[in-house]
Every structure is written in C-alpha cells, then in structure tokens.
Tab-separated table of C-alpha atoms in Angstrom:
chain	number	residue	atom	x	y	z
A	1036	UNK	CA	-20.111	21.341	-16.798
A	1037	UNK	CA	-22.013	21.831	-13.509
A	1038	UNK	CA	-21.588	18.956	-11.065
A	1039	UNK	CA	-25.382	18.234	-10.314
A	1040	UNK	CA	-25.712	18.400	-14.458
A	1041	UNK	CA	-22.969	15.759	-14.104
A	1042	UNK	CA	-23.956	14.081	-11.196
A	1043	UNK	CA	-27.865	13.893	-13.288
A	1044	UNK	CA	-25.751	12.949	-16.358
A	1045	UNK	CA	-24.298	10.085	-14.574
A	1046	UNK	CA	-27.582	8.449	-13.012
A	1047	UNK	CA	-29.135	8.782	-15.976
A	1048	UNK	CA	-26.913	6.214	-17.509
A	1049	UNK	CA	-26.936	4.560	-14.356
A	1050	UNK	CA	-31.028	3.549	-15.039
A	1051	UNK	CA	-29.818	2.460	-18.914
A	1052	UNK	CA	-26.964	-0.049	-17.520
A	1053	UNK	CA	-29.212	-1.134	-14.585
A	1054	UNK	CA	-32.226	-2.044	-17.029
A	1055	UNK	CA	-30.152	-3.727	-19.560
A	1056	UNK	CA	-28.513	-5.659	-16.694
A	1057	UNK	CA	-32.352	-6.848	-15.578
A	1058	UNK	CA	-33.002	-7.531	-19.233
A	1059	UNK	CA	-29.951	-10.020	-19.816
A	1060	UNK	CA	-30.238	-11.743	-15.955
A	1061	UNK	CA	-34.157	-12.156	-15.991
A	1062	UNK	CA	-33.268	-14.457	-19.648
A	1063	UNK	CA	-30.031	-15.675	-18.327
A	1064	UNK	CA	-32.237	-17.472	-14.914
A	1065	UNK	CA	-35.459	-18.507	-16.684
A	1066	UNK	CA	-33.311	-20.319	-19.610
A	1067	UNK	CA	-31.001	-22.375	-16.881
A	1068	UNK	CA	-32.482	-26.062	-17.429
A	1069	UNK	CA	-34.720	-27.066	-15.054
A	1070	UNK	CA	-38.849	-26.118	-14.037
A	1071	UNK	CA	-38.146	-23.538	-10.917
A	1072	UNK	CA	-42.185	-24.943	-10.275
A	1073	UNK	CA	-41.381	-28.562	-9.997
A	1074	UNK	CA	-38.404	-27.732	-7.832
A	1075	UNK	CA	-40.469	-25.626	-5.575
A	1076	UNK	CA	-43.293	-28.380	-4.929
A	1077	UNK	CA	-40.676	-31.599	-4.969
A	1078	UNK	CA	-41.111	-34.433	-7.112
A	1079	UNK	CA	-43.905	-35.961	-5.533
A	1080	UNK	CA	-46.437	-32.768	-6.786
A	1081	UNK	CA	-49.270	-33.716	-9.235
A	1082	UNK	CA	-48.767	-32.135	-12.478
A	1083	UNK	CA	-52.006	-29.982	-11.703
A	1084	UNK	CA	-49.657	-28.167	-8.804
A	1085	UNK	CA	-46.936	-27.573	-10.863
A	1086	UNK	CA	-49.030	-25.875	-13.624
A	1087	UNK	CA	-50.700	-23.957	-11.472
A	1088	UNK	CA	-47.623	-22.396	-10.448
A	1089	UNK	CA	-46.454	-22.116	-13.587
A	1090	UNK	CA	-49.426	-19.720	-14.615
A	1091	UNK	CA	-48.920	-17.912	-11.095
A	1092	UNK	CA	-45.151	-17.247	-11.865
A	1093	UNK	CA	-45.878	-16.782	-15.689
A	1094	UNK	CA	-43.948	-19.562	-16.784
A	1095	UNK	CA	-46.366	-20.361	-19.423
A	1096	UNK	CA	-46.300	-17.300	-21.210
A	1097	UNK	CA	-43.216	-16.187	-23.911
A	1098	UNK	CA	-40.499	-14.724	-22.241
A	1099	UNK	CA	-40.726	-11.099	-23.262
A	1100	UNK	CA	-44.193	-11.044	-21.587
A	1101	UNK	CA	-42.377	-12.654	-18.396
A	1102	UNK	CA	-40.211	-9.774	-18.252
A	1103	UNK	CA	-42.782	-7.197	-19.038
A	1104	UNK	CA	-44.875	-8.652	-15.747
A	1105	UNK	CA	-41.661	-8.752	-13.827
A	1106	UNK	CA	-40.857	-5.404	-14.799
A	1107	UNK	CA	-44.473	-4.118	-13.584
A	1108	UNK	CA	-44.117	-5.848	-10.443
A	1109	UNK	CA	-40.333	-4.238	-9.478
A	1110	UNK	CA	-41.416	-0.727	-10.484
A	1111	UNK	CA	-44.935	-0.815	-7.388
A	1112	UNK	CA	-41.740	-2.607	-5.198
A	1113	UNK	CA	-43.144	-6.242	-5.941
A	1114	UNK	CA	-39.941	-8.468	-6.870
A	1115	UNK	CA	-42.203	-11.743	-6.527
A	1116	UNK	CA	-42.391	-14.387	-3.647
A	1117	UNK	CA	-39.500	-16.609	-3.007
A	1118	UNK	CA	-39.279	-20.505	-3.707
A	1119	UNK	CA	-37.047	-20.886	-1.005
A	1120	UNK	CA	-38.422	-19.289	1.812
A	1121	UNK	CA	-42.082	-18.875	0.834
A	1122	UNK	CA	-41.795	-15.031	1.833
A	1123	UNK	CA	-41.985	-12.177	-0.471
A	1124	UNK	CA	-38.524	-11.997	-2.075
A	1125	UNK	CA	-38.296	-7.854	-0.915
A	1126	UNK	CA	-38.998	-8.986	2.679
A	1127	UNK	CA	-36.298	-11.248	2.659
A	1128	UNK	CA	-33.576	-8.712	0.766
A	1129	UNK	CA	-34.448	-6.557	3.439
A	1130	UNK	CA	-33.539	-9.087	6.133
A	1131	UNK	CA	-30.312	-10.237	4.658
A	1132	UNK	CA	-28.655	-7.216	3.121
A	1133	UNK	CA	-27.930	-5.094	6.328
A	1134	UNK	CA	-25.906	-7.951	7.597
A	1135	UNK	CA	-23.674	-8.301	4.244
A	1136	UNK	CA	-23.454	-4.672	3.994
A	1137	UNK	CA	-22.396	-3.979	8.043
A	1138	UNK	CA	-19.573	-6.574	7.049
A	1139	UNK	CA	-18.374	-4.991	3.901
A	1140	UNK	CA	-18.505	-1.700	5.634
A	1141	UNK	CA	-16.218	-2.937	8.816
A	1142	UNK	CA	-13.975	-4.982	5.567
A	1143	UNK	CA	-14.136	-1.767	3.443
A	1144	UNK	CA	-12.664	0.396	6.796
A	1145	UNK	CA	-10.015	-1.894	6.908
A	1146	UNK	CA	-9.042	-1.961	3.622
A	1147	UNK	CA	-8.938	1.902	3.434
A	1148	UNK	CA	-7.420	2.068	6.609
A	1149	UNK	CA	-4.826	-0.403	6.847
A	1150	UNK	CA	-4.087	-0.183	3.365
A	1151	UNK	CA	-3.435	2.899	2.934
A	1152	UNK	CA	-1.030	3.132	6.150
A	1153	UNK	CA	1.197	-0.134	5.212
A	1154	UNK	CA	1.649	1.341	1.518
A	1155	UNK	CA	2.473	4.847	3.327
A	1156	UNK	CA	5.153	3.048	4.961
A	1157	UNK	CA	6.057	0.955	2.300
A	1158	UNK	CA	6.555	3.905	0.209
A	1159	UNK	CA	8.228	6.213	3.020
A	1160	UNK	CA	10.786	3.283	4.038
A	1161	UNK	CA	11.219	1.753	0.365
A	1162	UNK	CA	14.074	-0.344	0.092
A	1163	UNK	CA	14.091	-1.208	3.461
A	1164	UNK	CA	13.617	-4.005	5.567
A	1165	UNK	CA	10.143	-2.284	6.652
A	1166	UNK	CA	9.477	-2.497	2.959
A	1167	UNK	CA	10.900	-5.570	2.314
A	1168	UNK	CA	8.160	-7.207	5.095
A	1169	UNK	CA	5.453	-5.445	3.978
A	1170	UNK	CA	5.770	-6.221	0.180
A	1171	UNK	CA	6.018	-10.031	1.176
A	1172	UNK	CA	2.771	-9.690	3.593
A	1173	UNK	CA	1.059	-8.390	0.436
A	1174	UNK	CA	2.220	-11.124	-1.612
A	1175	UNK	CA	1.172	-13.359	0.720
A	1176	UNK	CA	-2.492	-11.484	1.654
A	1177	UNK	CA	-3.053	-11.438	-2.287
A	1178	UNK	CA	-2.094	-14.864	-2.621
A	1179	UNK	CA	-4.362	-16.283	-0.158
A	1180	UNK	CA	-8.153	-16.856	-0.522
A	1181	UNK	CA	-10.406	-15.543	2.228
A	1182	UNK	CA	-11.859	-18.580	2.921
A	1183	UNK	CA	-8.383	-20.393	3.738
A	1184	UNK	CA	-7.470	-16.825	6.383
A	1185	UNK	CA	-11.115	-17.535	7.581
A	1186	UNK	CA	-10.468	-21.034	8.958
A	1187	UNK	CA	-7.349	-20.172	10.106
A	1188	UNK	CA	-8.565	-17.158	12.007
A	1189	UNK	CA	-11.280	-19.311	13.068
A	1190	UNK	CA	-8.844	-22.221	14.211
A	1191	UNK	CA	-5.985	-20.311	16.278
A	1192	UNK	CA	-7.976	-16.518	17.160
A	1193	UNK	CA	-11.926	-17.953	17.675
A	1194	UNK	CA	-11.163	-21.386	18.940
A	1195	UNK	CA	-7.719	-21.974	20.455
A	1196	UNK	CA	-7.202	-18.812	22.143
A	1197	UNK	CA	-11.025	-17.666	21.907
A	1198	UNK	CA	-10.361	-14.085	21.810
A	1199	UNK	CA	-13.763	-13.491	19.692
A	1200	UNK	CA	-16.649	-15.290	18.607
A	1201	UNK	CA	-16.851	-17.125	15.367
A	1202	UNK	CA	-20.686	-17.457	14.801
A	1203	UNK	CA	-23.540	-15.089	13.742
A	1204	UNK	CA	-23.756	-11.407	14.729
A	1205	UNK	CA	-24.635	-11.726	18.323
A	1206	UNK	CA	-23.587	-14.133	21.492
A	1207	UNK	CA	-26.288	-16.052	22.941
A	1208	UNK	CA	-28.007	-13.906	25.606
A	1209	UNK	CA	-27.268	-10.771	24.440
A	1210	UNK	CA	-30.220	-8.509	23.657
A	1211	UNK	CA	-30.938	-7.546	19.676
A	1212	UNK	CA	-31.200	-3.418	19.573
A	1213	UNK	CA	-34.552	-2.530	18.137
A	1214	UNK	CA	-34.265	-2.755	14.080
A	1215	UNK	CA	-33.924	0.755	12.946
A	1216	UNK	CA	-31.500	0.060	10.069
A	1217	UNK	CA	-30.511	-3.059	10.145
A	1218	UNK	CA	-26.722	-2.831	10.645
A	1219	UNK	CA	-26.397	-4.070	14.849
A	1220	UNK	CA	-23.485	-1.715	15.435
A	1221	UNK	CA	-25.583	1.186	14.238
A	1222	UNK	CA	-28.678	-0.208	15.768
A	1223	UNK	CA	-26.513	-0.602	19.097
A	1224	UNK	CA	-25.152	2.758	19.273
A	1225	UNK	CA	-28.416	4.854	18.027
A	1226	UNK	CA	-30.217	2.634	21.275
A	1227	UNK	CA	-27.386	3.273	23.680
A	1228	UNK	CA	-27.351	-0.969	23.547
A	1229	UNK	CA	-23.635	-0.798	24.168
A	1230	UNK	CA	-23.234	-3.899	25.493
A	1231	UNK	CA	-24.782	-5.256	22.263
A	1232	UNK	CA	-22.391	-2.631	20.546
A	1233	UNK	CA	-19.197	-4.257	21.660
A	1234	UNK	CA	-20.691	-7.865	21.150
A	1235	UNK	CA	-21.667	-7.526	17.368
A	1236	UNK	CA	-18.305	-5.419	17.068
A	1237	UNK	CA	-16.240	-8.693	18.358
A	1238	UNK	CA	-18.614	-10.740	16.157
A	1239	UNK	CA	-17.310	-8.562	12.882
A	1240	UNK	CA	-14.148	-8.886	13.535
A	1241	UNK	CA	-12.961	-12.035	12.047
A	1242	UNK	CA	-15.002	-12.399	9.256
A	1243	UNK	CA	-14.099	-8.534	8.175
A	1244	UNK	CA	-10.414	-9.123	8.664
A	1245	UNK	CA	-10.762	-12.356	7.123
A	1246	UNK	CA	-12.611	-10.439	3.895
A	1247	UNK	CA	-10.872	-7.277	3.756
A	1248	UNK	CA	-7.000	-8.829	3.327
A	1249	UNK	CA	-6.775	-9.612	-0.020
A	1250	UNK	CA	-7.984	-6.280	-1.117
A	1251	UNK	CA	-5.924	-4.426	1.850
A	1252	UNK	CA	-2.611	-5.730	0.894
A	1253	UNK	CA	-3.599	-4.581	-2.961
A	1254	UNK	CA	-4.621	-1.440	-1.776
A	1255	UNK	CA	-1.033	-1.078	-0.180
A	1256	UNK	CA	1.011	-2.115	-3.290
A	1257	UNK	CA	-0.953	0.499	-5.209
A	1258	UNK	CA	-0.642	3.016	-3.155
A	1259	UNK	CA	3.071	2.641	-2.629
A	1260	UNK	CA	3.820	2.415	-6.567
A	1261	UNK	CA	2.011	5.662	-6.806
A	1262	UNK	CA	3.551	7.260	-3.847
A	1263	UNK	CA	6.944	6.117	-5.310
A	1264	UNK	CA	5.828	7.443	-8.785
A	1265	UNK	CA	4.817	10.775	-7.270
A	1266	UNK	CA	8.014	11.313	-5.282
A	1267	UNK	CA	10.099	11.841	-8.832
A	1268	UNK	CA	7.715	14.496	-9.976
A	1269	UNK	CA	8.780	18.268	-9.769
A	1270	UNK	CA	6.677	19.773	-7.609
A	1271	UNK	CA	7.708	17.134	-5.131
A	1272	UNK	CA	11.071	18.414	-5.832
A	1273	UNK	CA	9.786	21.614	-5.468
A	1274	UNK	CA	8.599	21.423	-1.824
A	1275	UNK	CA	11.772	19.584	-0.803
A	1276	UNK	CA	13.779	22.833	-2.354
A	1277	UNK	CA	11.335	24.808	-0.717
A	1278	UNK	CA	12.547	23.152	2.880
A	1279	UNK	CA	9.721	22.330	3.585
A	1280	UNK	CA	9.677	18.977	6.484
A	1281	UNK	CA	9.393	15.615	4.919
A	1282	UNK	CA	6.183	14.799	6.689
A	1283	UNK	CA	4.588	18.228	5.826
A	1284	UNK	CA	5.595	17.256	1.717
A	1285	UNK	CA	4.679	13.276	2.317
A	1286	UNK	CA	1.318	14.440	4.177
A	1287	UNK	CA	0.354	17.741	2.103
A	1288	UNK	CA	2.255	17.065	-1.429
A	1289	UNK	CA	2.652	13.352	-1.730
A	1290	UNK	CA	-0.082	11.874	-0.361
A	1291	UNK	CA	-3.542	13.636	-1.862
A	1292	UNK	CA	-2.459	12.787	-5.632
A	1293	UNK	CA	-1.192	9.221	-5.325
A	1294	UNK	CA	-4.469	7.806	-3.383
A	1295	UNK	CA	-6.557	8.667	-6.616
A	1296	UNK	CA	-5.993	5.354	-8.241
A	1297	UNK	CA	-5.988	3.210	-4.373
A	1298	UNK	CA	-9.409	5.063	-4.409
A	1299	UNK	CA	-10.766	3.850	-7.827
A	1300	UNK	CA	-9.995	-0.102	-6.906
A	1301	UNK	CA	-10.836	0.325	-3.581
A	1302	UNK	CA	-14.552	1.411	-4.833
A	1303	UNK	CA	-14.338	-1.718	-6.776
A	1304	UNK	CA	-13.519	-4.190	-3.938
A	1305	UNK	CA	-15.809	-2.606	-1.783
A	1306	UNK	CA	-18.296	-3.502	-4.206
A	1307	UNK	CA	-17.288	-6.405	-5.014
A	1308	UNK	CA	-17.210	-7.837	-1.272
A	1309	UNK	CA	-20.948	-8.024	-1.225
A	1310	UNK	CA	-21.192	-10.236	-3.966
A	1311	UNK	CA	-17.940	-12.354	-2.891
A	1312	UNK	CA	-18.877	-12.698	0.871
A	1313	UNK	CA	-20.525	-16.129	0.478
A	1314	UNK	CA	-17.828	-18.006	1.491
A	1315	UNK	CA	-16.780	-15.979	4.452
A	1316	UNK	CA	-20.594	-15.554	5.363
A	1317	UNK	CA	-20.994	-19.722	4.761
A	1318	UNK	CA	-17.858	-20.036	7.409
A	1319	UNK	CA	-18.899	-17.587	10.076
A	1320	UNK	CA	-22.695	-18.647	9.823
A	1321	UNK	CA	-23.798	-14.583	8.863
A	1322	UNK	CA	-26.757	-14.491	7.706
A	1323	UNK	CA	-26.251	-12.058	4.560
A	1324	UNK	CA	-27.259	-11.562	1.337
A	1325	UNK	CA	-24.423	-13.169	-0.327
A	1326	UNK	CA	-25.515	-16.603	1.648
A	1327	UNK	CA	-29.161	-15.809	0.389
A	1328	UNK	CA	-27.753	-15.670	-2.968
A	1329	UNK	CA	-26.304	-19.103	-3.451
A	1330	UNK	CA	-28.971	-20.720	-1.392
A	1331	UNK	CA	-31.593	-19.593	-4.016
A	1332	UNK	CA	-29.359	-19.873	-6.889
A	1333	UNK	CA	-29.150	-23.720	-5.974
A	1334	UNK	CA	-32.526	-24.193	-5.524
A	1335	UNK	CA	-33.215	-22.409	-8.926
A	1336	UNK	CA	-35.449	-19.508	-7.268
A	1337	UNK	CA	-35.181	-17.449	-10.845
A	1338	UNK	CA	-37.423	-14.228	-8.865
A	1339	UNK	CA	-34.969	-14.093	-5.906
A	1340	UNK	CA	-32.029	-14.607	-8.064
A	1341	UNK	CA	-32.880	-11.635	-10.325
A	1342	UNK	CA	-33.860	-9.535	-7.397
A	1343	UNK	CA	-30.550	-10.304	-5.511
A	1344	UNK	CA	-28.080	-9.920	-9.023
A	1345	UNK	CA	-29.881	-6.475	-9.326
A	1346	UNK	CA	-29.304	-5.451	-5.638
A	1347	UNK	CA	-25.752	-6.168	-6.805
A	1348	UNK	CA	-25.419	-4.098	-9.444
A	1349	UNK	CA	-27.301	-0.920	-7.684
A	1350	UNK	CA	-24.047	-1.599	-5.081
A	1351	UNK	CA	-22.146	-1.534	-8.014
A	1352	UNK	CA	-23.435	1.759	-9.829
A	1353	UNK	CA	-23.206	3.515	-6.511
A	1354	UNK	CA	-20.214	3.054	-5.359
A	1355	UNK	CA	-19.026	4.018	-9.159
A	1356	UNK	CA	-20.650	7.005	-8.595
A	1357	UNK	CA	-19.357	7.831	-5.196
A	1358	UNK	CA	-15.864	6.878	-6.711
A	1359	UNK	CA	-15.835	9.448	-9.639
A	1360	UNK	CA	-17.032	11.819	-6.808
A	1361	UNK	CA	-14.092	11.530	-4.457
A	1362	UNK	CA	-11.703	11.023	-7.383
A	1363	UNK	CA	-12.969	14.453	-8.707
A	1364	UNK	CA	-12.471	16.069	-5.102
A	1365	UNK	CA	-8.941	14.723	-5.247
A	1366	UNK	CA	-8.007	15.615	-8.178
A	1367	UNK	CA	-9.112	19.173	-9.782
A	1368	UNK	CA	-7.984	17.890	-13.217
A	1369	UNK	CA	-11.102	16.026	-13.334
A	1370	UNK	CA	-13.331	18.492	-12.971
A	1371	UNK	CA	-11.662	20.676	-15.129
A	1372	UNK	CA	-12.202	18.825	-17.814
A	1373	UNK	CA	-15.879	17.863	-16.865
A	1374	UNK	CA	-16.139	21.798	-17.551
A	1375	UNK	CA	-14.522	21.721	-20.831
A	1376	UNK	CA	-12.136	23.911	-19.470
C-alpha cells in the first residue's frame, strides 16, 4: 500500500473516532446534574436571566438539536463563549495550550532522552551494580506521583537552594518575546530575546522534570527488556561472529529494533502529559490548558469542557499517527505488510 494512501487511510478514521468522541462528551457534560446557566449568573439571578441564557446556549432545546448547533458552530471555528472567563472559549484554548504543550515538549525530551540512555545502560551493564541502581531509581520514579517529586523539587531545588524558579513561565521583569507561537522558548529564540530564552528555560525545568519521571524511568525498563530480548537473537550473534566492536553491534544492531516498543508508549505518555499536567501546572502556577480544564470542569462550563476534551483527543490522534510513522521507519516489517507484501 502507498504510504500517503495509508497515511489518508489513517486520518480518515481519525475524523470517525474524533466525531464519535464529540458525540459521547457533548451528552456526557450537558447530562452532569446541575443548570451550567444558573451557575454562570450565581444564585441571586432572576429566573428571567437564567432562561435567557438557557435559550442563548440552547439548553432548552432536545439534546440532539444541541449537538447539531454545537456541531455548526465548531466546523466556522465557533466552540461557544466560556462561563468561566466570559471570553470566547477558542480565544482562551489558544491562550492556554502553548503553555501545556511547551511543557510536555521539554517533559517529552526528557523522557526520550533520559530514558532511553539509563535503559541503554541498564541493558549494556545488566547484572551489575549500574543496573542494579538504575532498576531501583525506576521503581522508585514509577512509584512516585508527580505531584509528590513536584513539592519536593520545589522544597529543596526552588526554595532551599533556589537554583530555579518555581512560579509561572517568566521572572518578574523579564520582557515577554512578541507572541508568534505561543511556546516562550520558541518565541525567545525566533526574537533573539535570549535573555527571556534562558529565563523561561529555568522556569521549565522543574515542572518538566517533575512531569517527565514517571514516564522516563518506564521508558528505561522497556527499553532495557527489549535490548536484553534483542541481544539473544541471531543476527546479534551474527555481528558479534562477524567481529564486529560491541558499540558498533549495541549502536547499529541492537539499538534501532528494541526502541520500537519504548517508541509506541512513549507516544502515549507524551500524549497523555497534556491531559495529566493539572497537578504539576496547579503546583508551579502554569497557566496551561490542563489548569483551564479543571477550572471549567468545576464550574460546570459544558462548551469549554467539550472544546478542551476534544483538543485532547486531536493530541491524542496525532501523536498515534506520528507513532505508527516512526514505528514504520524503524521497523521495515511494518511497511511490508502495509504493502501486502
């Protein structure tokens, strides 16, 4: 099969999982007990208020015909005006989701990064006390929720030694880059800001490492099972017959096939860090989308809440996609049988 007929093939069920997902979340917020009108205009509105909002939101009307308005609305870019902070709710997703994403990204790196390098070594030294340390660091690092490494980093790294901040994205007095995209280090570096560059750097820091360790430390058991898997096979074997150095057959032979399944989960906690972030976001004060999210889930904002669950699951469908894509680069197999070959 021909990749872009594949690639086509893919997005195309893509738009059937993404509308079923708006179907099932749009009923999902609007049957949660509880008028989303009266909770916008506060108990002391006259009943005239409320039903006038009501008729503005649609709340009157059966719910299929809720969803078919909704559904108008998203498809000309409308996804309603929030109940929480009285702006459009597209305005506000585009304020908040740079700032979760920028943080994923920087938690994502050093997931790949350092998670691939301490299963390496796990792998290359198994049995060893290198091993030994590095399997009980992952025990630990999977053991322990972010927001307990958050305070802690927060408590001995921000505040006791103050080596880096531990609020917002940017120290007081430090000039914002001109929004371009959103993301400050990008922002920063496309402005030649670079004093703003290594200021929102030192602000990702903690709440990145603090977000990225449970999935690092799974990242590195996976990839050192695999690794350890892969070093029994023959053509491992083979290369070591061959005389060919360890690191050539570790680097060239060993590595490329046993990072396909560290790839596929890391997609998934990559993904899954946007919608997890809250926490870490809450503790750091970041304003992200994740923050947004529970903010207008508490207040019972059903618009924002759909808008901000589907934001999630485009995340979601794209990194699946961009998963299968690398996977299929790594591993030829794949795409042989995409071909029917």
């Amino acid at each position: 099969m021909n990749f872009s007929r594949y690639l086509l093939r893919r997005l195309g069920y893509s738009v059937f999982v993404l509308l079923g997902l708006s179907v099932v979340v749009f009923i999902i917020a609007r049957l949660v007990p509880g008028d989303p009108a009266r909770a916008a205009l506060g108990p002391r509105a006259t009943q005239e208020a409320v039903e006038a909002l009501r008729a503005k939101l649609h709340l009157d009307k059966p719910i299929y015909v809720q969803y078919f308005f909704w559904l108008r609305s998203v498809f000309r870019g409308d996804f309603g005006e929030s109940l929480y902070t009285r702006r459009p709710v597209i305005e506000d997703i585009r304020e908040f989701l740079p700032a979760t994403l920028e943080l994923a990204l920087f938690a994502g790196l050093f997931m790949a990064v350092f998670g691939l390098l301490l299963g390496v070594l796990s792998a290359r030294y198994a049995n060893t006390w290198v091993d030994n340390v590095i399997r009980v660091l992952a025990y630990l690092g999977i053991a322990t929720p972010a927001t307990v490494v958050a305070n802690i980093l927060i408590l001995l790294v921000g505040m006791y030694y103050e080596v880096f901040p531990t609020i917002g994205r940017l120290g007081p007095g430090i000039s914002a880059p001109p929004r371009l995209t959103g993301l400050l280090t990008l922002d920063s570096l496309l402005s030649g800001n670079w004093i703003a560059l290594v200021d929102a750097l030192k602000h990702l820091f903690l709440p990145a490492l603090s977000l990225s360790l449970g999935g690092l430390f799974q990242e590195a058991r996976i990839t050192r099972a695999s690794m350890l898997e892969n070093a029994r096979r023959d053509f491992v074997a083979a290369a070591r017959a061959y005389g060919i150095p360890e690191r050539v057959v570790v680097a060239k032979y060993l590595f490329k096939p046993s990072i396909i399944p560290t790839v596929s989960i890391l997609g998934l906690d990559f993904a899954s860090l946007i919608g997890n972030a809250f926490l870490v976001e809450l503790l750091f004060n970041w304003p992200g989308l994740s923050r947004y999210g529970i903010n207008v889930m508490l207040r019972k904002d059903i618009e924002a809440i759909v808008a901000v669950v589907m934001v999630l699951g485009v995340v979601f469908t794209a990194v699946n996609i961009l998963v299968d894509i690398v996977v299929a680069y790594l591993d030829p197999r794949i795409r042989l049988v995409e071909r029917g070959e």
